[in-house]
mmCIF file of C-alpha atoms in Angstrom:
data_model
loop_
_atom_site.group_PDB
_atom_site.id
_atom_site.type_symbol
_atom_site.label_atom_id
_atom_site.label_comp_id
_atom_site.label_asym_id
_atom_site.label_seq_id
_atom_site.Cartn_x
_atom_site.Cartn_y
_atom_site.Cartn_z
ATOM 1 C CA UNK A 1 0.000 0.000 0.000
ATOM 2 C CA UNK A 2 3.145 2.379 0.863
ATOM 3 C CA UNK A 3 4.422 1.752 -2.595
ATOM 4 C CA UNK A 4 0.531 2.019 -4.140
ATOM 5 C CA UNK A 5 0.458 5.818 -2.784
ATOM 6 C CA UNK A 6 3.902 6.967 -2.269
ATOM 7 C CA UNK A 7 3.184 7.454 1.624
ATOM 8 C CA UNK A 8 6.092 8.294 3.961
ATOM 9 C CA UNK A 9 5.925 4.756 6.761
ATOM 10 C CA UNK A 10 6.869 7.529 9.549
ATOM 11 C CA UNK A 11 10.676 6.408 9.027
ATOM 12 C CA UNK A 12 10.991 5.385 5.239
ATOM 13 C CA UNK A 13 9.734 7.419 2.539
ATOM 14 C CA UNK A 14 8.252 5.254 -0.380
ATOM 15 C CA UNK A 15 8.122 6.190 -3.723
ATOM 16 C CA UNK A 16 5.085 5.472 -5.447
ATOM 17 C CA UNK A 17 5.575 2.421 -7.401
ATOM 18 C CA UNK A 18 2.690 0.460 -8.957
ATOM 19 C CA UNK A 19 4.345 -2.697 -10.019
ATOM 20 C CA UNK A 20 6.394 -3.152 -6.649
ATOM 21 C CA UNK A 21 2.785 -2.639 -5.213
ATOM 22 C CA UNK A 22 1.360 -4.922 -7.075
ATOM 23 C CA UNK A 23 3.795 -7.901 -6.226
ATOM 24 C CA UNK A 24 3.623 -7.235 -2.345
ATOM 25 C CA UNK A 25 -0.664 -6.864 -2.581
ATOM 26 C CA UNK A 26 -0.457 -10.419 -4.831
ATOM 27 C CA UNK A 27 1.445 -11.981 -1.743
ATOM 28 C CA UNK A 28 -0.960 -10.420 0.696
ATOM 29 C CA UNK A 29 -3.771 -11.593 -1.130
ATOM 30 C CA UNK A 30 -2.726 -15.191 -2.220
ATOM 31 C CA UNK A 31 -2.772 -15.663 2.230
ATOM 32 C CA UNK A 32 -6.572 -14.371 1.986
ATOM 33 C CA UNK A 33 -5.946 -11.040 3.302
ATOM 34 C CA UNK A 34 -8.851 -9.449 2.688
ATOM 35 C CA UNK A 35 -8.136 -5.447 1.579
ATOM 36 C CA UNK A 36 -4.994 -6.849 0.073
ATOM 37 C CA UNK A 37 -7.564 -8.592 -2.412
ATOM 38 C CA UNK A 38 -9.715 -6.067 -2.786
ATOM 39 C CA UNK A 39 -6.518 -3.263 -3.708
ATOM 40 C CA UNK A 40 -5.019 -5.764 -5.665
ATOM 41 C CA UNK A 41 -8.472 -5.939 -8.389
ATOM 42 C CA UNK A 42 -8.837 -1.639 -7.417
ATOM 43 C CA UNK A 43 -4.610 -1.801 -9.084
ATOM 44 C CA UNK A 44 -6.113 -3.916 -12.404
ATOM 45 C CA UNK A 45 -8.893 -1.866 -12.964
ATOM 46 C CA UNK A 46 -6.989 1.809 -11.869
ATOM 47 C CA UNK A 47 -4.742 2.321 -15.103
ATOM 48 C CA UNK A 48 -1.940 2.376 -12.942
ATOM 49 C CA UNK A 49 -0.770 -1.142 -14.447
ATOM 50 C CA UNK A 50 -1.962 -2.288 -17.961
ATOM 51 C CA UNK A 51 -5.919 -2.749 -17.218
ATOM 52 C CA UNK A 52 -7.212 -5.903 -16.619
ATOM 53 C CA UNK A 53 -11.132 -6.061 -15.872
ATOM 54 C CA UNK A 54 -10.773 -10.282 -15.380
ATOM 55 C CA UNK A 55 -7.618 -10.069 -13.064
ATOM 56 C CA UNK A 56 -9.631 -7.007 -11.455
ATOM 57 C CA UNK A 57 -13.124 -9.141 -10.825
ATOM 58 C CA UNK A 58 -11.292 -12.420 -9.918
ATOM 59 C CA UNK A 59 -9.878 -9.945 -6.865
ATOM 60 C CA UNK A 60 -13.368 -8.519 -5.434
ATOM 61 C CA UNK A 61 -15.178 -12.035 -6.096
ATOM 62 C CA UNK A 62 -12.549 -13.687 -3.362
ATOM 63 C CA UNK A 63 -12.853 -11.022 -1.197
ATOM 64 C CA UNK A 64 -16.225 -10.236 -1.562
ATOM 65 C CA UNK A 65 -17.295 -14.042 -1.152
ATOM 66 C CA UNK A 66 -16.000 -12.810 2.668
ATOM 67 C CA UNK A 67 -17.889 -10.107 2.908
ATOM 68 C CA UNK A 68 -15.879 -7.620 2.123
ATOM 69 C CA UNK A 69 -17.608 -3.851 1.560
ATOM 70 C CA UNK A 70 -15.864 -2.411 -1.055
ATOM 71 C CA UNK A 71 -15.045 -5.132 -3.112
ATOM 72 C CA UNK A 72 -18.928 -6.170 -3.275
ATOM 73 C CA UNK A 73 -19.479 -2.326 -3.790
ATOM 74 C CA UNK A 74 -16.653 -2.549 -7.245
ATOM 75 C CA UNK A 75 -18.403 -6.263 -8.406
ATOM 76 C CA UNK A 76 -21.804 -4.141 -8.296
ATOM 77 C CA UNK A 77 -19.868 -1.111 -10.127
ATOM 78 C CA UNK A 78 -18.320 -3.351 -12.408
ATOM 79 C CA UNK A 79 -21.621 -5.486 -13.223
ATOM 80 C CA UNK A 80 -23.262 -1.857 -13.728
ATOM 81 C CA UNK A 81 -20.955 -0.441 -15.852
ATOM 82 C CA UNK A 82 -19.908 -3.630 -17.884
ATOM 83 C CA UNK A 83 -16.361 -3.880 -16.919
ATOM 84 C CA UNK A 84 -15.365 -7.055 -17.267
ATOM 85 C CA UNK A 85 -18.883 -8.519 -17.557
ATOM 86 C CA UNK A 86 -22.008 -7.945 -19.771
ATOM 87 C CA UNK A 87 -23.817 -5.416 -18.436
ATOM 88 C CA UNK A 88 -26.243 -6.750 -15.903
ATOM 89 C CA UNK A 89 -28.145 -4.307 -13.794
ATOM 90 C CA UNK A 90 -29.876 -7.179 -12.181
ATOM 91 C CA UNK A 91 -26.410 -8.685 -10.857
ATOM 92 C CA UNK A 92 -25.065 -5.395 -9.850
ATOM 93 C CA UNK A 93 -28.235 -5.029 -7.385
ATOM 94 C CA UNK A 94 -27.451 -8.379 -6.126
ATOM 95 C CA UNK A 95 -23.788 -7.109 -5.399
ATOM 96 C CA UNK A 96 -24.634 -3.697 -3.988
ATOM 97 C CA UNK A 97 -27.576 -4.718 -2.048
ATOM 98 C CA UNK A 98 -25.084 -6.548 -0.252
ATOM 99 C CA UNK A 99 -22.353 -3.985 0.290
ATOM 100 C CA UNK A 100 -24.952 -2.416 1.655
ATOM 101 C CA UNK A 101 -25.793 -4.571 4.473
ATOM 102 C CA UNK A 102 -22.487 -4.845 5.639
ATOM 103 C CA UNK A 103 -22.674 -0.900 5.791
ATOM 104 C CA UNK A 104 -20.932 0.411 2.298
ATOM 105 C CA UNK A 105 -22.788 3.766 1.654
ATOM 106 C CA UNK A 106 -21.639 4.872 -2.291
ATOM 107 C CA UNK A 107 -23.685 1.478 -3.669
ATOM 108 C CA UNK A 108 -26.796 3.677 -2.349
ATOM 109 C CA UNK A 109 -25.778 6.697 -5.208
ATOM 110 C CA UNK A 110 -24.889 3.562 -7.836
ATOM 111 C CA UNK A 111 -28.398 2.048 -6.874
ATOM 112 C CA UNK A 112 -30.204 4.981 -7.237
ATOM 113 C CA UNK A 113 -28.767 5.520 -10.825
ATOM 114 C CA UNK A 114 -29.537 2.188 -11.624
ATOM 115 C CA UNK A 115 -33.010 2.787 -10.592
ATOM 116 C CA UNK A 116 -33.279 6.145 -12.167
ATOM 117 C CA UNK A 117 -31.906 5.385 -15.442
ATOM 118 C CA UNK A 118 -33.566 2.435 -16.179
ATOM 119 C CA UNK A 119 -33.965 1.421 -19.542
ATOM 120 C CA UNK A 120 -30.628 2.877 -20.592
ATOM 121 C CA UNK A 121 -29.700 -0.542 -18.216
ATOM 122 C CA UNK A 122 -32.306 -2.688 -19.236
ATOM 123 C CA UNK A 123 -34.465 -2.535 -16.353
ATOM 124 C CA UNK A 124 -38.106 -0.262 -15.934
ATOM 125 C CA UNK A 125 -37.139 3.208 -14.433
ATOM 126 C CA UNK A 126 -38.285 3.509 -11.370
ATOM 127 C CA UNK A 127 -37.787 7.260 -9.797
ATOM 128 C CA UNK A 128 -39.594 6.858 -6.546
ATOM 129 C CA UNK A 129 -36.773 4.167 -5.599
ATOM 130 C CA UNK A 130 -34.300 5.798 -7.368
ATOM 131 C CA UNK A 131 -34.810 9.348 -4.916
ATOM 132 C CA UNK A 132 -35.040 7.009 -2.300
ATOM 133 C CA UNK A 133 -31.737 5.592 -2.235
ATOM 134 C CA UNK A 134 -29.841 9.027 -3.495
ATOM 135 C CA UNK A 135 -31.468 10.680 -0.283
ATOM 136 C CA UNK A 136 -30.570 8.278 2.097
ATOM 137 C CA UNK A 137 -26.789 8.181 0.573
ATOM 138 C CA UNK A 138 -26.781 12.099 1.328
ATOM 139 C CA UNK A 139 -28.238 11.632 4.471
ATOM 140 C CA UNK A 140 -25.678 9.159 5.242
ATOM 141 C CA UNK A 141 -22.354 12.261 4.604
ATOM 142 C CA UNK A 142 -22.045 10.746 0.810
ATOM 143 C CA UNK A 143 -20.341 13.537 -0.956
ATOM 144 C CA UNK A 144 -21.314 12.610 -4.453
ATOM 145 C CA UNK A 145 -24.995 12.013 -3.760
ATOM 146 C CA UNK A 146 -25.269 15.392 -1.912
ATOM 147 C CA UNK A 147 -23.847 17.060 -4.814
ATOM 148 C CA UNK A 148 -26.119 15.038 -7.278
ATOM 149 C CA UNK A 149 -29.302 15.802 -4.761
ATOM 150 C CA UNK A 150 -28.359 19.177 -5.013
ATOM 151 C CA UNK A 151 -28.299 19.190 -8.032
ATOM 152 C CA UNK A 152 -31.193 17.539 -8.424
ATOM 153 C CA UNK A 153 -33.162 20.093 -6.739
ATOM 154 C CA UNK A 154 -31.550 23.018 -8.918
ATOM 155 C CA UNK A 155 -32.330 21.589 -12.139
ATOM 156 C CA UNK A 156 -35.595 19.338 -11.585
ATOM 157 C CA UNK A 157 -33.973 16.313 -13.129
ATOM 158 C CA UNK A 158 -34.292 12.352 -12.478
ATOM 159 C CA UNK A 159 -38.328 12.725 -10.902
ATOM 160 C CA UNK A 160 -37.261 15.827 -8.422
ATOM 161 C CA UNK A 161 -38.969 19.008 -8.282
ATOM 162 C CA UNK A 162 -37.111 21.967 -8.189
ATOM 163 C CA UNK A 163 -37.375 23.406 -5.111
ATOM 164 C CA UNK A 164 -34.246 26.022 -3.777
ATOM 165 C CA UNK A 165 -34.368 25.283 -0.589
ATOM 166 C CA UNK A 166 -33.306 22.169 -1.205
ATOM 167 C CA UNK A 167 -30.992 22.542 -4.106
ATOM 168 C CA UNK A 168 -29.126 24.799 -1.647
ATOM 169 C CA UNK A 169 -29.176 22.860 1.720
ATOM 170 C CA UNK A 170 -27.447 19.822 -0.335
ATOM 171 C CA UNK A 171 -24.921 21.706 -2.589
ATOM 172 C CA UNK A 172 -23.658 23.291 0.350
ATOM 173 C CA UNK A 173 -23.071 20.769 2.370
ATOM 174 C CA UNK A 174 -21.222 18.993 -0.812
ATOM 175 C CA UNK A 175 -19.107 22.014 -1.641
ATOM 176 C CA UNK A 176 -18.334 23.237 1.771
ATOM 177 C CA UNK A 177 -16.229 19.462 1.921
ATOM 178 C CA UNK A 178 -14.300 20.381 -1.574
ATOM 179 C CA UNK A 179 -16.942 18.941 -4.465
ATOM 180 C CA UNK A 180 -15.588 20.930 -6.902
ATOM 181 C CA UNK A 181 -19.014 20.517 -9.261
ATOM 182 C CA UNK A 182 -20.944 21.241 -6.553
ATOM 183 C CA UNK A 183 -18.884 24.470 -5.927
ATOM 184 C CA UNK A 184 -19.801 25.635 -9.481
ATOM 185 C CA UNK A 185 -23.495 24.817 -8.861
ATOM 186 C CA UNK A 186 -23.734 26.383 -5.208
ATOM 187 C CA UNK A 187 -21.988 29.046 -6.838
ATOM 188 C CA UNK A 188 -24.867 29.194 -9.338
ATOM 189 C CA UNK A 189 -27.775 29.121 -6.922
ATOM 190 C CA UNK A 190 -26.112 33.276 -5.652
ATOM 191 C CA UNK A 191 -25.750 34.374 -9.328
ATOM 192 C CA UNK A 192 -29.408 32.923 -10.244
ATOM 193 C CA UNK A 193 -30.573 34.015 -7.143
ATOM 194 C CA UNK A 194 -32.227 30.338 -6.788
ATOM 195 C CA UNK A 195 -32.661 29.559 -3.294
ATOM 196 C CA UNK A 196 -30.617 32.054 -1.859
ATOM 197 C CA UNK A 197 -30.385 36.215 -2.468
ATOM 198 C CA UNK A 198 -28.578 37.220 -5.615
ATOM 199 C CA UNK A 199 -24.889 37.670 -4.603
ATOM 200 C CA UNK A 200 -22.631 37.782 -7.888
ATOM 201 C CA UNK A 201 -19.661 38.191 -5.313
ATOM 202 C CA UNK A 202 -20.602 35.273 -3.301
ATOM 203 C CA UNK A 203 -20.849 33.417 -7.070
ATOM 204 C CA UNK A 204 -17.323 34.448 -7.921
ATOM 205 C CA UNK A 205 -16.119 33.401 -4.794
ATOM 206 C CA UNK A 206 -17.554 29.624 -4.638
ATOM 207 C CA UNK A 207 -16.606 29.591 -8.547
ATOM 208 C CA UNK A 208 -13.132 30.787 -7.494
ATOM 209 C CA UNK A 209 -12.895 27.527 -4.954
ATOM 210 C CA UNK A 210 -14.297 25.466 -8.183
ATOM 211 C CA UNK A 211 -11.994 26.699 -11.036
ATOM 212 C CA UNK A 212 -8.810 26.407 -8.425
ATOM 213 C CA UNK A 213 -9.424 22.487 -8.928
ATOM 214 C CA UNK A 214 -9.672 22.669 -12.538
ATOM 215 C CA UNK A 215 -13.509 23.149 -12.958
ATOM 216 C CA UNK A 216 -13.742 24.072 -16.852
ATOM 217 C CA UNK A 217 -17.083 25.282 -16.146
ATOM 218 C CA UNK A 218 -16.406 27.868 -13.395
ATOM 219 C CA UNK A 219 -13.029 29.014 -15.040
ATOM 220 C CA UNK A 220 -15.524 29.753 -18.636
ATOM 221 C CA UNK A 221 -17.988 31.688 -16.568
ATOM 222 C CA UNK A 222 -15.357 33.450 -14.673
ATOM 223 C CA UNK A 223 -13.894 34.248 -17.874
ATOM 224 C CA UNK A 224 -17.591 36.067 -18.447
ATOM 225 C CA UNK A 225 -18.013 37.818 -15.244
ATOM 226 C CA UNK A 226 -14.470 39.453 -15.138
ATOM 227 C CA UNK A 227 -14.372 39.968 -18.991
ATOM 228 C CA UNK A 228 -17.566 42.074 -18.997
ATOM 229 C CA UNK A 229 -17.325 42.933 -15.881
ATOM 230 C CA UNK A 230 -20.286 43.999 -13.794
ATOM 231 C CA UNK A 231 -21.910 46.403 -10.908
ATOM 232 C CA UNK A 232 -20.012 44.173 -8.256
ATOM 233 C CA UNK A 233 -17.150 43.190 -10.551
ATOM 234 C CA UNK A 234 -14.516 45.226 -11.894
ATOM 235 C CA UNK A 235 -13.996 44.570 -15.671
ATOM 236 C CA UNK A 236 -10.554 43.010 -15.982
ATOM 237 C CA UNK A 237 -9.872 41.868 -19.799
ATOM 238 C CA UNK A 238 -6.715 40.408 -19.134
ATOM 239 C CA UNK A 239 -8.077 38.171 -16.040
ATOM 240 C CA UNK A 240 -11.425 37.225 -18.110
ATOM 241 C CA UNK A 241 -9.293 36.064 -21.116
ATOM 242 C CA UNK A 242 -7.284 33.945 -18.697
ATOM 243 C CA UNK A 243 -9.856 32.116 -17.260
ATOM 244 C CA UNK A 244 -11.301 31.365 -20.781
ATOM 245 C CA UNK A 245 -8.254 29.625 -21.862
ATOM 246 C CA UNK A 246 -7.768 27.932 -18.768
ATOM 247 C CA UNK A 247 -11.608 26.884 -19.372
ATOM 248 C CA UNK A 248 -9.940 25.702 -23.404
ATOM 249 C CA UNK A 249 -7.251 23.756 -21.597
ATOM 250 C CA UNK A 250 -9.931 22.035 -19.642
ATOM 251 C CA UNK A 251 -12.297 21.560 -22.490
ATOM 252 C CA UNK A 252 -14.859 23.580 -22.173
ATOM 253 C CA UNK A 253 -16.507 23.980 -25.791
ATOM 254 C CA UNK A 254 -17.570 27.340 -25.410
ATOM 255 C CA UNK A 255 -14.481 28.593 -24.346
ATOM 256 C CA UNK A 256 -12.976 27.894 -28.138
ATOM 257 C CA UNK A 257 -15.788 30.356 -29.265
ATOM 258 C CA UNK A 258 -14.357 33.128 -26.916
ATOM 259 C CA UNK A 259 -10.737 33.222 -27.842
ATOM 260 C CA UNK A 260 -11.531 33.065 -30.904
ATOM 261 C CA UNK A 261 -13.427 35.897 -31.384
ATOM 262 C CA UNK A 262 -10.988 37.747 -29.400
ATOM 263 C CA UNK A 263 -8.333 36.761 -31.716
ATOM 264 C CA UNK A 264 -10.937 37.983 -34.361
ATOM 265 C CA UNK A 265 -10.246 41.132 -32.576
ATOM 266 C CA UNK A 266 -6.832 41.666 -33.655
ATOM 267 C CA UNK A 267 -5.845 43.167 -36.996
ATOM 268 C CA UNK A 268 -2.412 41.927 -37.356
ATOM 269 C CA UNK A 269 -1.396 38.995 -40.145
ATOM 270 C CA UNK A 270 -0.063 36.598 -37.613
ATOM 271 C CA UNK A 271 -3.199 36.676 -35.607
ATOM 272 C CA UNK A 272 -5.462 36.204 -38.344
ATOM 273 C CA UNK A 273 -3.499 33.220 -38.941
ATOM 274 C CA UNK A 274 -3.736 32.033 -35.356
ATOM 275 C CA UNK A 275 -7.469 32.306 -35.158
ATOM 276 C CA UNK A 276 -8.269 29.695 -38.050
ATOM 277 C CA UNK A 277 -6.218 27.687 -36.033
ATOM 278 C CA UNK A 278 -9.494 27.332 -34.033
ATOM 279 C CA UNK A 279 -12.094 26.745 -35.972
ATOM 280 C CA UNK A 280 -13.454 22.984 -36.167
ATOM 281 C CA UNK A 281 -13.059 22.881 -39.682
ATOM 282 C CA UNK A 282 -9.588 23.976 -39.912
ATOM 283 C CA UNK A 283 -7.412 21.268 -41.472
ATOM 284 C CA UNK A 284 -5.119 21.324 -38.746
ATOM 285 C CA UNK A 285 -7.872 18.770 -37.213
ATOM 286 C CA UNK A 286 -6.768 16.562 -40.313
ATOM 287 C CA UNK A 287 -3.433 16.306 -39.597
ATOM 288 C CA UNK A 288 -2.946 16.480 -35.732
ATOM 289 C CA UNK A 289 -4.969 15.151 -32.501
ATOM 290 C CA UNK A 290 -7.385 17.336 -31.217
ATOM 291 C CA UNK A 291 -5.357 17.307 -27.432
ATOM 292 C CA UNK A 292 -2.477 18.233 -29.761
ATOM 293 C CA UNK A 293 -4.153 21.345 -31.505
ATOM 294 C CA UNK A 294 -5.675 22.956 -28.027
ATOM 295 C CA UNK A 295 -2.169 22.636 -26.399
ATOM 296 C CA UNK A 296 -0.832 24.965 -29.692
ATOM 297 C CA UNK A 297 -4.292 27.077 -28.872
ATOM 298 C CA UNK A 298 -3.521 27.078 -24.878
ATOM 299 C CA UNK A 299 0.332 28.447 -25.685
ATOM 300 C CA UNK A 300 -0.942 30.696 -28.113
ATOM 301 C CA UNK A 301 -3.697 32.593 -25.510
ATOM 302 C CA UNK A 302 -0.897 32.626 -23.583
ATOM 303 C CA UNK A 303 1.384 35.367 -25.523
ATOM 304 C CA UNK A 304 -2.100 37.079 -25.703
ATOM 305 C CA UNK A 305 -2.534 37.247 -22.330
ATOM 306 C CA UNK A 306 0.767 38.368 -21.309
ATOM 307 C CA UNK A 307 0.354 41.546 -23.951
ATOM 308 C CA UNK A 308 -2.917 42.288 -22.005
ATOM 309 C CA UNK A 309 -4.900 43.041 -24.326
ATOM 310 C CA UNK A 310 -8.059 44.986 -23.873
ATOM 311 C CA UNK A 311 -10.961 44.858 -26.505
#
């Protein structure tokens, strides 16, 4: 596990070292120890090693014939998702229903999409049992299903009404502990005024928190706020331009749109140049990877920002 996360023993410092942790976790778990099992089929399915989906499900079936939470939790996932398995909502109940009883609370927010989704699984949708089991996993301190139940709320999706109060209660208690998505939304609720007063400074601030962890969405609609600027927010065309192509970097659609009608905005050659560069249809798209052409985009905003720019 030391060598899985590069943790410091309290005397030895470990580097982080997947295949080391691999052999020591295949030791563990050959002598039935029960979370080495259950790390050792989390290390198949992680990407940290070449991904396996059988090795991975061979691991949580041994441990989870025991009992084990989490691995029952992943066979459920796994079953769910089809990883490793045909899809079989029906088996990943039987799986998560039982994490469940031994006390695992995320197989509540994977039951509850289950439920919710329905035919998209091959199952009836049921909403009634899908709210259910999403309220009881935020009720329970599940991060993820506050956020979602928040969210929920805000947007009247998946059988909810939407009713502020709630949408706010939930995504604050989600993005007070770091949800970065729920940050963004909370953040939403003050600039809507949904649930809460209007507050565009309270807005910026929770977007702030959001776009700090590499939230395209907040970093585009900072991009907006400071940009146009506002009664409450000083108009900053050098900070707004940054945010949209950290937003680009991130990849947020929209955010291609903005750059490149500020690059519309210049009248030199070279820039002209530069902003074909960003339309779809450009044959750059032809002849490069997409990740490829935004990194030339991203280092291009760049020089545009440092020059600051005002339009």
């Amino acid at each position: 596990v030391l060598h899985l996360t590069g943790k410091d023993s309290g005397e030895v410092r470990f580097p982080p070292d997947s295949e080391i942790a691999k052999k020591y976790l295949k030791i563990a778990a050959e002598k039935k120890h029960l979370n080495a099992m259950w790390r050792l089929g989390q290390l198949y399915a992680s990407g940290k090693i070449p991904v396996d989906y059988e090795k991975s499900n061979k691991w949580y079936l041994k441990a989870a014939n025991c009992n084990h939470h989490a691995a029952l939790y992943c066979l459920g996932h796994h079953y769910w998702k089809g990883l490793g398995f045909e899809k079989d909502p029906e088996r990943a109940l039987f799986y998560l229903k039982k994490a469940r009883k031994v006390g695992n609370v995320p197989s509540l927010l994977v039951m509850a999409e289950i439920y919710q989704t329905g035919k998209k699984g091959g199952r009836p949708i049921d909403l009634n049992m899908g709210k259910k089991y999403l309220i009881k996993a935020a009720q329970l301190g599940d991060i993820n299903a506050q956020f979602l139940l928040g969210q929920y709320y805000r947007t009247g999706m998946r059988g909810f009404e939407r009713e502020g109060e709630s949408a706010v209660l939930w995504l604050k208690k989600s993005a007070e502990r770091g949800h970065k998505a729920a940050q963004y939304a909370y953040g939403r609720c003050f600039y809507d005024g949904f649930g809460v007063d209007k507050d565009q400074v309270k807005a910026v601030n929770w977007w702030n928190l959001a776009a700090k962890q590499n939230h395209a969405l907040s970093q585009f609609h900072l991009g907006d706020v400071h940009y146009h600027g506002s009664a409450s927010q000083q108009q900053n065309f050098k900070l707004g331009i940054s945010y949209w192509t950290l937003a680009l970097k991130n990849g947020h659609a929209k955010a291609t749109t903005r750059v490149y009608l500020i690059t519309q905005c210049l009248h030199t050659k070279v820039w002209r140049i530069v902003s074909n560069l960003l339309l779809e249809d450009s044959l750059l798209y032809e002849y490069l990877p997409r990740d490829i052409v935004l990194e030339i985009i991203w280092k291009i905003s760049e020089v545009l920002i440092s020059e600051s720019y005002a339009f």
